[in-house]
Amino acid sequence: MPPNNNGLPLTRIQGFTLIELVIALLLISALAAWGMPNFQALGRSTAITADINRLQSAFSLARNTAITQRKTATVCPTNRQRNACTNDWSNALLVFKGEAINQITSNDVIRVFPAEKTTTVTYNRSWRRVSYSSLGHTDGFNGHFYVCAADAPGKVLVLSRLGRLRIDETPADC
């Protein structure tokens, strides 16, 4: 090889040919197309798990607050102003002292749990709130929360009369 201006021999730089580059891009796009549905299903499953954790945290906080402070504590889906309960359990959850469903003051609010945007939550009792007594018990009978996301098997949470929330093994019919 003839030397360059510095006296060093010239080396030949080799790269990818156009055909090699096109084949590599085709392989990458085929793998991405094959893996995309699995990745989307993982996202939906993660959203359902996040919403279950949100519900469990809200109900545990309300139950523990009722027991430790010996006062009624309530969980309910809330409106945008955070001063009243609604019927849509997919909304943000409000944990507060007392059991009123309207005119909730900021002094009574313990915590707000933001809504998960990609899931829907329904409660089979159609109640606007769940209240805990100072013993940690709820009023009424067992209730079921159905947590669903588009094109994914949903989950069922069972709220016992003793105030505990558990995940049912049978998938929800969404």
PDB file of C-alpha atoms in Angstrom, residues 81-173:
ATOM      1  CA  GLN A  81     -62.737  19.551  43.872  1.00  0.00           C
ATOM      2  CA  ARG A  82     -62.029  16.782  46.434  1.00  0.00           C
ATOM      3  CA  ASN A  83     -65.053  17.798  48.526  1.00  0.00           C
ATOM      4  CA  ALA A  84     -67.645  15.111  47.670  1.00  0.00           C
ATOM      5  CA  CYS A  85     -67.926  11.421  46.845  1.00  0.00           C
ATOM      6  CA  THR A  86     -68.998  10.103  43.441  1.00  0.00           C
ATOM      7  CA  ASN A  87     -70.120   6.689  42.164  1.00  0.00           C
ATOM      8  CA  ASP A  88     -67.155   6.197  39.794  1.00  0.00           C
ATOM      9  CA  TRP A  89     -64.509   4.112  41.568  1.00  0.00           C
ATOM     10  CA  SER A  90     -62.113   4.748  38.659  1.00  0.00           C
ATOM     11  CA  ASN A  91     -61.720   8.336  39.932  1.00  0.00           C
ATOM     12  CA  ALA A  92     -59.145   9.408  42.494  1.00  0.00           C
ATOM     13  CA  LEU A  93     -59.763   7.871  45.923  1.00  0.00           C
ATOM     14  CA  LEU A  94     -60.249  10.054  48.961  1.00  0.00           C
ATOM     15  CA  VAL A  95     -59.511   8.806  52.480  1.00  0.00           C
ATOM     16  CA  PHE A  96     -61.010  11.067  55.133  1.00  0.00           C
ATOM     17  CA  LYS A  97     -62.246  11.206  58.731  1.00  0.00           C
ATOM     18  CA  GLY A  98     -65.988  10.829  59.207  1.00  0.00           C
ATOM     19  CA  GLU A  99     -68.597   9.383  56.878  1.00  0.00           C
ATOM     20  CA  ALA A 100     -70.195  12.341  55.085  1.00  0.00           C
ATOM     21  CA  ILE A 101     -70.386  12.066  51.295  1.00  0.00           C
ATOM     22  CA  ASN A 102     -70.804  15.781  50.602  1.00  0.00           C
ATOM     23  CA  GLN A 103     -69.095  18.912  51.911  1.00  0.00           C
ATOM     24  CA  ILE A 104     -65.894  17.158  52.937  1.00  0.00           C
ATOM     25  CA  THR A 105     -63.477  19.722  54.331  1.00  0.00           C
ATOM     26  CA  SER A 106     -59.733  19.725  53.725  1.00  0.00           C
ATOM     27  CA  ASN A 107     -59.190  19.302  57.487  1.00  0.00           C
ATOM     28  CA  ASP A 108     -60.891  15.898  57.311  1.00  0.00           C
ATOM     29  CA  VAL A 109     -58.895  14.643  54.308  1.00  0.00           C
ATOM     30  CA  ILE A 110     -56.182  12.160  55.223  1.00  0.00           C
ATOM     31  CA  ARG A 111     -54.900  11.359  51.740  1.00  0.00           C
ATOM     32  CA  VAL A 112     -55.859  11.415  48.064  1.00  0.00           C
ATOM     33  CA  PHE A 113     -54.847   8.481  45.858  1.00  0.00           C
ATOM     34  CA  PRO A 114     -54.679   9.583  42.190  1.00  0.00           C
ATOM     35  CA  ALA A 115     -56.609   7.664  39.542  1.00  0.00           C
ATOM     36  CA  GLU A 116     -55.007   5.157  37.180  1.00  0.00           C
ATOM     37  CA  LYS A 117     -55.962   6.406  33.712  1.00  0.00           C
ATOM     38  CA  THR A 118     -55.824   3.096  31.811  1.00  0.00           C
ATOM     39  CA  THR A 119     -58.040   0.986  34.085  1.00  0.00           C
ATOM     40  CA  THR A 120     -61.666   0.978  35.178  1.00  0.00           C
ATOM     41  CA  VAL A 121     -62.864  -0.009  38.632  1.00  0.00           C
ATOM     42  CA  THR A 122     -66.438  -0.986  39.435  1.00  0.00           C
ATOM     43  CA  TYR A 123     -67.958  -1.894  42.796  1.00  0.00           C
ATOM     44  CA  ASN A 124     -70.759  -4.439  42.833  1.00  0.00           C
ATOM     45  CA  ARG A 125     -72.530  -2.718  45.751  1.00  0.00           C
ATOM     46  CA  SER A 126     -72.825   0.600  43.858  1.00  0.00           C
ATOM     47  CA  TRP A 127     -72.031   2.437  47.083  1.00  0.00           C
ATOM     48  CA  ARG A 128     -70.428   5.849  47.021  1.00  0.00           C
ATOM     49  CA  ARG A 129     -68.251   5.113  50.025  1.00  0.00           C
ATOM     50  CA  VAL A 130     -66.902   2.448  52.343  1.00  0.00           C
ATOM     51  CA  SER A 131     -66.654   3.461  55.999  1.00  0.00           C
ATOM     52  CA  TYR A 132     -64.631   1.794  58.724  1.00  0.00           C
ATOM     53  CA  SER A 133     -65.736   1.756  62.350  1.00  0.00           C
ATOM     54  CA  SER A 134     -63.308   2.206  65.233  1.00  0.00           C
ATOM     55  CA  LEU A 135     -62.987  -1.609  65.321  1.00  0.00           C
ATOM     56  CA  GLY A 136     -61.850  -1.668  61.681  1.00  0.00           C
ATOM     57  CA  HIS A 137     -65.075  -3.225  60.374  1.00  0.00           C
ATOM     58  CA  THR A 138     -67.047  -2.075  57.356  1.00  0.00           C
ATOM     59  CA  ASP A 139     -70.794  -1.695  57.256  1.00  0.00           C
ATOM     60  CA  GLY A 140     -72.848  -4.056  55.125  1.00  0.00           C
ATOM     61  CA  PHE A 141     -71.790  -7.275  53.452  1.00  0.00           C
ATOM     62  CA  ASN A 142     -68.846  -8.482  51.392  1.00  0.00           C
ATOM     63  CA  GLY A 143     -68.270  -6.410  48.285  1.00  0.00           C
ATOM     64  CA  HIS A 144     -66.370  -7.031  45.056  1.00  0.00           C
ATOM     65  CA  PHE A 145     -64.236  -4.529  43.156  1.00  0.00           C
ATOM     66  CA  TYR A 146     -63.600  -5.371  39.499  1.00  0.00           C
ATOM     67  CA  VAL A 147     -60.366  -3.898  38.122  1.00  0.00           C
ATOM     68  CA  CYS A 148     -60.239  -4.031  34.310  1.00  0.00           C
ATOM     69  CA  ALA A 149     -58.080  -2.799  31.428  1.00  0.00           C
ATOM     70  CA  ALA A 150     -58.697  -3.046  27.700  1.00  0.00           C
ATOM     71  CA  ASP A 151     -57.931  -6.475  26.201  1.00  0.00           C
ATOM     72  CA  ALA A 152     -56.535  -7.892  29.446  1.00  0.00           C
ATOM     73  CA  PRO A 153     -57.957 -10.286  32.021  1.00  0.00           C
ATOM     74  CA  GLY A 154     -59.198  -8.290  34.976  1.00  0.00           C
ATOM     75  CA  LYS A 155     -58.859  -8.956  38.687  1.00  0.00           C
ATOM     76  CA  VAL A 156     -61.412  -9.119  41.485  1.00  0.00           C
ATOM     77  CA  LEU A 157     -60.794  -7.641  44.919  1.00  0.00           C
ATOM     78  CA  VAL A 158     -63.045  -8.860  47.730  1.00  0.00           C
ATOM     79  CA  LEU A 159     -63.734  -6.534  50.654  1.00  0.00           C
ATOM     80  CA  SER A 160     -64.803  -8.523  53.705  1.00  0.00           C
ATOM     81  CA  ARG A 161     -67.111  -7.236  56.400  1.00  0.00           C
ATOM     82  CA  LEU A 162     -64.088  -7.264  58.705  1.00  0.00           C
ATOM     83  CA  GLY A 163     -62.568  -4.593  56.465  1.00  0.00           C
ATOM     84  CA  ARG A 164     -59.864  -6.603  54.779  1.00  0.00           C
ATOM     85  CA  LEU A 165     -59.253  -6.558  51.049  1.00  0.00           C
ATOM     86  CA  ARG A 166     -58.025  -9.681  49.240  1.00  0.00           C
ATOM     87  CA  ILE A 167     -57.413 -10.603  45.611  1.00  0.00           C
ATOM     88  CA  ASP A 168     -59.735 -13.314  44.290  1.00  0.00           C
ATOM     89  CA  GLU A 169     -58.087 -16.022  42.193  1.00  0.00           C
ATOM     90  CA  THR A 170     -60.817 -16.081  39.545  1.00  0.00           C
ATOM     91  CA  PRO A 171     -60.292 -13.493  36.777  1.00  0.00           C
ATOM     92  CA  ALA A 172     -62.845 -10.719  36.388  1.00  0.00           C
ATOM     93  CA  ASP A 173     -65.287 -10.703  33.492  1.00  0.00           C
TER      94      ASP A 173
END
